[in-house]
Short mmCIF file of C-alpha atoms in Angstrom, two decimals:
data_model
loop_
_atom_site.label_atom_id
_atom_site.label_comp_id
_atom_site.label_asym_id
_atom_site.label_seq_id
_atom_site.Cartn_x
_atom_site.Cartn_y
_atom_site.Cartn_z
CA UNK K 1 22.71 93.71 142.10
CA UNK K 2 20.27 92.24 144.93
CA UNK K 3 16.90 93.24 142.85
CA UNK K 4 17.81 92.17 139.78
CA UNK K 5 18.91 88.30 140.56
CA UNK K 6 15.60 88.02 142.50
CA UNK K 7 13.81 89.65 139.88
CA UNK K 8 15.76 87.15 137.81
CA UNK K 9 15.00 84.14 140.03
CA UNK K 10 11.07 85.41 140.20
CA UNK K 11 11.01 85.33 136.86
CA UNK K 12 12.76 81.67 136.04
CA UNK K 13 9.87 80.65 138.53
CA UNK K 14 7.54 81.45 136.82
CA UNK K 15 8.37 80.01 133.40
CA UNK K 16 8.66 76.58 135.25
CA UNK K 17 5.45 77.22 136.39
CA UNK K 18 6.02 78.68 139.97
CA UNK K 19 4.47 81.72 141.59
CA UNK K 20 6.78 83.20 143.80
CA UNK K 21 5.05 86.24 145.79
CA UNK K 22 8.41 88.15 146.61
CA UNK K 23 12.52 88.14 146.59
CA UNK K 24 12.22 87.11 150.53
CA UNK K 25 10.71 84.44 149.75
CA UNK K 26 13.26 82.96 147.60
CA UNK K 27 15.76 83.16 150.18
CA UNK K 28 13.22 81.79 152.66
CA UNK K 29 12.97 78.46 150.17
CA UNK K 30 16.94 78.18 149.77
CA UNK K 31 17.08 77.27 153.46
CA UNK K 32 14.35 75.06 153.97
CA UNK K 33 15.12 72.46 156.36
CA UNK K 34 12.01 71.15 157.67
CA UNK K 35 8.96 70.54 154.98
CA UNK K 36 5.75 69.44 156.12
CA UNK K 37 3.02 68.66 154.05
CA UNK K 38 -1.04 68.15 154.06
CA UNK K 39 -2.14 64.83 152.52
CA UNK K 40 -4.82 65.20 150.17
CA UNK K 41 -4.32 66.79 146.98
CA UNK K 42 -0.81 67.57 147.99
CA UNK K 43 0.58 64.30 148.55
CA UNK K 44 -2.50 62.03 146.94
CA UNK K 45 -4.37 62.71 143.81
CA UNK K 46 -7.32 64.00 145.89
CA UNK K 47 -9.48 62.25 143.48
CA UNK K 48 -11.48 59.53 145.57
CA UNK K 49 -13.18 56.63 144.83
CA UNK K 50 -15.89 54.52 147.16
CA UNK K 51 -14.03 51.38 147.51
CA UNK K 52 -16.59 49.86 150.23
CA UNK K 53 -20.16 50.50 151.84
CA UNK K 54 -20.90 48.74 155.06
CA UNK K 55 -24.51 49.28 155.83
CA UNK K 56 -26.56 48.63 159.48
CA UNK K 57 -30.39 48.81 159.57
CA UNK K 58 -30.75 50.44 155.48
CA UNK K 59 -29.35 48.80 152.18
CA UNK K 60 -26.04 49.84 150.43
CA UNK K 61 -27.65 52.03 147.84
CA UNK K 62 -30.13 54.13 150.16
CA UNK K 63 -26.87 54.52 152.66
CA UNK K 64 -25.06 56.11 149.87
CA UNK K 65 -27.72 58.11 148.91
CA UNK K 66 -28.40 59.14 152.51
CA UNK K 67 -24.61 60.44 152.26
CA UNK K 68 -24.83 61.97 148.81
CA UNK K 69 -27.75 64.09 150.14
CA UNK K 70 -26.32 65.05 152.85
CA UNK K 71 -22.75 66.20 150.99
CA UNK K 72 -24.62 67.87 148.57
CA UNK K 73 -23.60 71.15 148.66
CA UNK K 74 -20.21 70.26 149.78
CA UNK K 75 -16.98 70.89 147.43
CA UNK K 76 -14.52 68.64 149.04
CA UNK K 77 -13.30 66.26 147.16
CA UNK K 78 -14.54 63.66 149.61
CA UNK K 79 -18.06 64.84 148.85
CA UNK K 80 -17.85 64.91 145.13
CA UNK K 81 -17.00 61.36 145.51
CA UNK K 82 -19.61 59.96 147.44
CA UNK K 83 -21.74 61.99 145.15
CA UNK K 84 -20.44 60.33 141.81
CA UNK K 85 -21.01 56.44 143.84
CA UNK K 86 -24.63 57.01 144.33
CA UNK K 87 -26.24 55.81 141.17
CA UNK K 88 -29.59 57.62 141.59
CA UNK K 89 -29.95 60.69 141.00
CA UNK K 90 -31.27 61.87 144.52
CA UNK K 91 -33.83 65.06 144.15
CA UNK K 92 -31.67 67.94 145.96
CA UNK K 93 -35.19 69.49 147.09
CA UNK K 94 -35.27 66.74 149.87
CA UNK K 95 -32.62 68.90 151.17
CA UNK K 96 -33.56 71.42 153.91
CA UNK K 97 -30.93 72.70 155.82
CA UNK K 98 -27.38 71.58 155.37
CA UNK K 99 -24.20 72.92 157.54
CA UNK K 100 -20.06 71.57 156.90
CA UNK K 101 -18.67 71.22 160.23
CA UNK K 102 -15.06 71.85 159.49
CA UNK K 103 -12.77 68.50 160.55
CA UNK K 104 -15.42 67.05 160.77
CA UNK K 105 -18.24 65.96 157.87
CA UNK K 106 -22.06 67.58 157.69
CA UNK K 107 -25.03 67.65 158.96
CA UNK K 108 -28.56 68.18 157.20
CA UNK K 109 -31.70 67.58 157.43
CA UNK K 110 -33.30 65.28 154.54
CA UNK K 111 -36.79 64.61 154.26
CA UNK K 112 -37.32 66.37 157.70
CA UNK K 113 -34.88 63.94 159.58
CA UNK K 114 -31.31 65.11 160.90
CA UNK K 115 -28.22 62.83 159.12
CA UNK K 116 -24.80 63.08 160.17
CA UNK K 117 -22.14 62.20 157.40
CA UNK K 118 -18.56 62.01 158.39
CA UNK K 119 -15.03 61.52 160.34
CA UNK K 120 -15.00 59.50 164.07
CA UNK K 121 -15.10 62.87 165.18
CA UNK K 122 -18.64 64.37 164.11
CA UNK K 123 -19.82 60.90 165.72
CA UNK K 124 -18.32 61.46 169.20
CA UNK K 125 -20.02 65.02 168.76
CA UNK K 126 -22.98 64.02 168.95
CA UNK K 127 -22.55 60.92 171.00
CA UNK K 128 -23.22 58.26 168.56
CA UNK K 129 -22.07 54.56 169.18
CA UNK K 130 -20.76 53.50 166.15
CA UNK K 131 -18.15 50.71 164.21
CA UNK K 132 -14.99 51.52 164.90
CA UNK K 133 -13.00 48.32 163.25
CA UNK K 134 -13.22 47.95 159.28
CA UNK K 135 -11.00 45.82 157.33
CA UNK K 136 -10.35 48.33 154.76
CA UNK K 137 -7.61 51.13 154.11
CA UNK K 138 -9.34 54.28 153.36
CA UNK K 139 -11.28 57.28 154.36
CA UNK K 140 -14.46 56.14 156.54
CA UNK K 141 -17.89 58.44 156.17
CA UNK K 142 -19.72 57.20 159.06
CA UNK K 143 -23.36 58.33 158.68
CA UNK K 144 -26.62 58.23 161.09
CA UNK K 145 -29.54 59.26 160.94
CA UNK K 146 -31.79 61.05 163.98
CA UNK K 147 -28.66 59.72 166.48
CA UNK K 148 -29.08 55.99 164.77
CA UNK K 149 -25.90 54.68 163.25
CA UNK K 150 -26.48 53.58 159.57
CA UNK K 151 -23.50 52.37 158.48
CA UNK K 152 -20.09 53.47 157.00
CA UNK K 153 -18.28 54.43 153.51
CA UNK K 154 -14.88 53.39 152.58
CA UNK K 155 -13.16 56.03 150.21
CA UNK K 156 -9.22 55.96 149.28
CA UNK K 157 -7.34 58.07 147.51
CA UNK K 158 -3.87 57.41 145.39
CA UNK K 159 -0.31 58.94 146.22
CA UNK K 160 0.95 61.20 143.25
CA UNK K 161 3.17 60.20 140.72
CA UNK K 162 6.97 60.81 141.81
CA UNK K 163 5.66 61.96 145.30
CA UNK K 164 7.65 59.11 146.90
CA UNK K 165 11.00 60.24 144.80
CA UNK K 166 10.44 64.24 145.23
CA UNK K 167 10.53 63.11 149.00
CA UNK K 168 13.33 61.14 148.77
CA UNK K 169 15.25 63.84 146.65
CA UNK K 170 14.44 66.58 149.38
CA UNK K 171 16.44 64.50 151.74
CA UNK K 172 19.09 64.28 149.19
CA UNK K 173 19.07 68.11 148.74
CA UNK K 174 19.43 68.69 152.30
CA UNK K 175 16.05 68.72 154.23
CA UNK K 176 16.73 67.56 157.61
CA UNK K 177 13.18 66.29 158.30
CA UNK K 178 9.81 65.84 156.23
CA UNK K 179 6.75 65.40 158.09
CA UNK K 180 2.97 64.81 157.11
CA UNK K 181 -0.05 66.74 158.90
CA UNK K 182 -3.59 65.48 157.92
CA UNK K 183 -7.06 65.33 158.75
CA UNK K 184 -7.62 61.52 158.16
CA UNK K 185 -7.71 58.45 160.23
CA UNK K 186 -4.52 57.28 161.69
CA UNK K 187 -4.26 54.52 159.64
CA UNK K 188 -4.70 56.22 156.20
CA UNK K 189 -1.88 58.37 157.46
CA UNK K 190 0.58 55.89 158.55
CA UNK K 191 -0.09 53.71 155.27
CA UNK K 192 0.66 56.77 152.91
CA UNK K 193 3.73 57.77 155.22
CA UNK K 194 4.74 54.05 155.49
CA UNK K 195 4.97 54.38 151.20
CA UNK K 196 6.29 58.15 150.74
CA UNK K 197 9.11 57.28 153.49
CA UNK K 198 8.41 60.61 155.83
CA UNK K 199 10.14 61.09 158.60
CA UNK K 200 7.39 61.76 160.56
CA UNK K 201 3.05 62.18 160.38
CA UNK K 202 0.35 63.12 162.29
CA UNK K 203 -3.93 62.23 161.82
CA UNK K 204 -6.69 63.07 162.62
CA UNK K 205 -6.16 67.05 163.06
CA UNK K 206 -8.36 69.53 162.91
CA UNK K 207 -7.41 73.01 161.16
CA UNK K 208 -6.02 74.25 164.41
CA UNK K 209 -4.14 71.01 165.82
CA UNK K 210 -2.27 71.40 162.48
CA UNK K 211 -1.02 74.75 163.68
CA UNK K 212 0.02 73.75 166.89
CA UNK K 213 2.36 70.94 165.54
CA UNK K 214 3.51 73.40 163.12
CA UNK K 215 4.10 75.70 166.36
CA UNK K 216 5.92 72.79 167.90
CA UNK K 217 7.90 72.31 164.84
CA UNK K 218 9.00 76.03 164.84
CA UNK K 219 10.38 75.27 167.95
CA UNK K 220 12.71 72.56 167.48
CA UNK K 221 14.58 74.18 163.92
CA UNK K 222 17.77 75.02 163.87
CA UNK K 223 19.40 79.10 163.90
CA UNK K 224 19.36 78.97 160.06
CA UNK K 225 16.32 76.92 159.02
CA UNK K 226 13.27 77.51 157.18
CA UNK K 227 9.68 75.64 157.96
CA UNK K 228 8.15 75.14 154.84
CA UNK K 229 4.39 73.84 154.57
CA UNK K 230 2.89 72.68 151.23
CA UNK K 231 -0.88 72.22 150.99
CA UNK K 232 -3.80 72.79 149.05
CA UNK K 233 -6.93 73.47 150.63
CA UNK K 234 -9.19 75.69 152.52
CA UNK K 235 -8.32 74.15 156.01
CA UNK K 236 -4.84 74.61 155.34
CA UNK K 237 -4.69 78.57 155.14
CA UNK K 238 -3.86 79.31 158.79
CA UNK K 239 -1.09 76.93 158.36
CA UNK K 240 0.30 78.30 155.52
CA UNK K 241 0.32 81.64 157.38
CA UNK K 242 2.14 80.46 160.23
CA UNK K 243 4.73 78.66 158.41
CA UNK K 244 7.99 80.61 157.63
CA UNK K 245 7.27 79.94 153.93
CA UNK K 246 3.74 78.98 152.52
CA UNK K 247 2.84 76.43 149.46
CA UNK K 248 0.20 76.23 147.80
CA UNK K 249 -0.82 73.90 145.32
CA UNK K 250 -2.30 76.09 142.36
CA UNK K 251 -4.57 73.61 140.41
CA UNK K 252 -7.16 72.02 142.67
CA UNK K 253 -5.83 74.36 145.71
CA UNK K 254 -8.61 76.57 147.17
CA UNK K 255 -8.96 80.09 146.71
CA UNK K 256 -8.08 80.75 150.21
CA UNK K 257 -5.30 78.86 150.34
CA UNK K 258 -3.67 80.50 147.22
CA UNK K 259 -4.15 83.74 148.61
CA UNK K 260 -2.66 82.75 151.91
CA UNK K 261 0.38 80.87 150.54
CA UNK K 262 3.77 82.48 149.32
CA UNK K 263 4.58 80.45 146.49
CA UNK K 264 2.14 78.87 144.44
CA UNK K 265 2.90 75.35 142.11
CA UNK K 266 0.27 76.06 139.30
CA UNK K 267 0.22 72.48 138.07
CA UNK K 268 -0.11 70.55 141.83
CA UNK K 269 3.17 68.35 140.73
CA UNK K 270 5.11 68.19 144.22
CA UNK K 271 8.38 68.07 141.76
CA UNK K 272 7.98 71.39 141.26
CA UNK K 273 8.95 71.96 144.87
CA UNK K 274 12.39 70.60 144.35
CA UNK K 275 12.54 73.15 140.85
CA UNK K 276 11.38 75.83 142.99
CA UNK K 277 14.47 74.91 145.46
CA UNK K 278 16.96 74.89 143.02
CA UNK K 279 16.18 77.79 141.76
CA UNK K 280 15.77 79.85 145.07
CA UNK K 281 19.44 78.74 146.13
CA UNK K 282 20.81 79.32 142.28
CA UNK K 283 19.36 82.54 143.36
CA UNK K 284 20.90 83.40 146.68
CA UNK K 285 24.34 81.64 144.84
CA UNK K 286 23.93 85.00 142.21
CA UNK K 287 23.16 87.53 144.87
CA UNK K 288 26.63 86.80 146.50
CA UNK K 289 28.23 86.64 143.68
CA UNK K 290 26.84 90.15 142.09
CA UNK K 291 27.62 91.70 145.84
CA UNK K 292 31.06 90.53 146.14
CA UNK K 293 31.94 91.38 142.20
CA UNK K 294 30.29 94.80 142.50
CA UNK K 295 31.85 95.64 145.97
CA UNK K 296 35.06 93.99 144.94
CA UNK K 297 35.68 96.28 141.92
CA UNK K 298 34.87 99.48 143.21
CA UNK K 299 36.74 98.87 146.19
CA UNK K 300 40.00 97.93 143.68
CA UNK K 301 39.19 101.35 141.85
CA UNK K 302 38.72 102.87 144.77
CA UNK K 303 41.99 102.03 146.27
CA UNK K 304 43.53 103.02 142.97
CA UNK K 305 41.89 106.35 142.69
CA UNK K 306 43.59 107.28 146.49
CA UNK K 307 47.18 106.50 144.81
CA UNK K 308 46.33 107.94 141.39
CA UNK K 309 46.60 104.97 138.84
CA UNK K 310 43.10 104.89 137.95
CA UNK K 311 41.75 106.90 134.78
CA UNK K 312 38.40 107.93 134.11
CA UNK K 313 37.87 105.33 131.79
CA UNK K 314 38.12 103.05 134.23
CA UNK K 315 36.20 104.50 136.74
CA UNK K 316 33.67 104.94 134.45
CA UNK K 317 33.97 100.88 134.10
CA UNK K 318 34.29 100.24 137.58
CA UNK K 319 30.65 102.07 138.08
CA UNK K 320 28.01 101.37 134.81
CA UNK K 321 30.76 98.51 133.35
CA UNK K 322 29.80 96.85 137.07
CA UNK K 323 26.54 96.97 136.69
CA UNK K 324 25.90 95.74 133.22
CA UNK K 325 27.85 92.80 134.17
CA UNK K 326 25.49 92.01 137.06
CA UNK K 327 22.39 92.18 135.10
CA UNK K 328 23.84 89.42 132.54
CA UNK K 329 25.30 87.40 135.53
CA UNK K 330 21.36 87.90 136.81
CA UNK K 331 19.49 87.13 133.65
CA UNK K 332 20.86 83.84 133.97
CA UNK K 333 18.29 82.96 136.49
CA UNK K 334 15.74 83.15 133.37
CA UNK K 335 17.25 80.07 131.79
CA UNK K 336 17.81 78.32 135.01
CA UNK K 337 17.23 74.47 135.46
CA UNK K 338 16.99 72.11 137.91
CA UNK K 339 20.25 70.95 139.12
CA UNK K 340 19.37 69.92 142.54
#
């Protein structure tokens, strides 16, 4: 009776468009009571957009090309951004060496000079005075060039549709505390937080700060919860193997991050985690049910058997009748829907 309502619930997952990796898993989601996510692409669309350019020393449109060079043979979205701002189509030739510093931007060397392009972080790397203060709400690409400052590049991103309601329905459901881990400045963090309503975020982390307040957050559950992380990219895959349940986002998520996660959301919409919850306690809701019918019967038989009363026929009902009955009570987990 156990097998066949997860197999059940597995397979209800994954007509709503769920991956679910395993029947622990399921029960692991059902008692989720702290849910951290990353930011961007989990949260926000992950599609940016260069809403500024502050240059120093070189105009607006060589700055962004400097940058677009430089993030050339980057993937992030951040990259692919900057990349679709510059208006000229910069020759990728110019390009000698390029390196991603993880957490932190890239460096490469374009037409035989060094240029830095990214977070606060990569500047105080290298010991770079730069401009801290800028008017605008975003993601800031500071670049230099040979350890001169050049300017920076405001990018933002938007929060997902029905992000701010999914949070506010996890609450409903139960979560105790949401909480928001992510790479960006502090104020791009508190500003998304400050509209989602979390309970709690933390920026400017590097891969492996975002384990440690994961760590921290392992600590302080309670006996019978569940720490559940959702993300979506690369930098997020020793998180999602620390957490006690892994989330991946399925449609712009990275490779590694799919492979590290438990359950995967194939179409990125953060409603799906609340589907995925319903579904995973429907689950556990069957399992008893199917444990305590089965065990129930065939102890009543049982008990009849010692004092006589109980014919063959109904032995032979108490034992296959038993078990048909919990694989319909199980298939029901095919046509589940949401009822969180």
């Amino acid at each position: 009776s156990i097998p066949l309502s997860f197999f059940g619930g597995i397979g209800g997952a994954s007509k709503q468009g769920i991956l679910v990796k395993g029947g622990n898993y399921l029960e692991a989601l059902a008692q989720a009571g702290i849910v951290v996510f990353d930011k961007t692409g989990t949260l926000t669309k992950g599609t940016f957009e260069v809403t500024a350019v502050h240059p120093q020393q070189v105009g607006e449109g060589e700055l962004l090309e400097l940058a677009a060079l430089a993030e050339r043979f980057s993937d992030h979205p951040i990259s692919r951004s900057i990349q679709a701002a510059c208006q000229s189509a910069p020759d990728p030739n110019r390009v000698t060496d390029a390196k991603e510093i993880a957490g932190h931007g890239v460096r490469a060397v374009v037409d035989g000079k060094t240029v830095l392009a990214g977070n606060q972080k990569l500047m105080d790397q290298f010991h770079i005075p730069f401009e801290d203060a800028c008017h605008h709400v975003g993601t800031i690409i500071h670049v230099a060039v040979d350890g001169d400052y050049m300017g920076h590049i405001v990018i933002s991103d938007q929060v997902k549709e029905g992000a701010k309601e999914t949070l506010r329905d996890l609450k409903a459901a139960g979560v105790r505390k949401t909480v928001m881990l992510t790479g960006d400045s502090q104020a791009v963090g508190q500003a998304v937080a400050g509209q989602l309503g979390l309970d709690e975020v933390h920026a400017e982390l590097l891969p492996g700060d975002k384990v440690d307040q994961v760590e921290r957050l392992l600590q302080s559950k309670g006996p019978k919860e569940q720490l559940v992380f959702v993300g979506d990219g690369i930098n997020d895959a020793p998180v999602l193997s620390r957490a006690d349940l892994g989330i991946a986002m399925g449609g712009l998520g990275s490779d590694a991050a799919i492979e590290a996660a438990d359950v995967v959301l194939m179409d990125d919409d953060p409603a799906k985690l609340l589907t995925a919850m319903s579904i995973a306690r429907k689950c556990r809701a069957i399992v008893i049910e199917n444990i305590v019918f089965a065990l129930g019967v065939k102890g009543l038989f049982l008990a009849m058997g010692a004092f006589g009363v109980a014919t063959m026929w109904e032995a032979v009902f108490a034992d296959v009748g038993v078990a048909v009955i919990a694989i319909l009570n199980a298939s029901r987990m095919l046509y589940h829907k949401k009822s969180i």
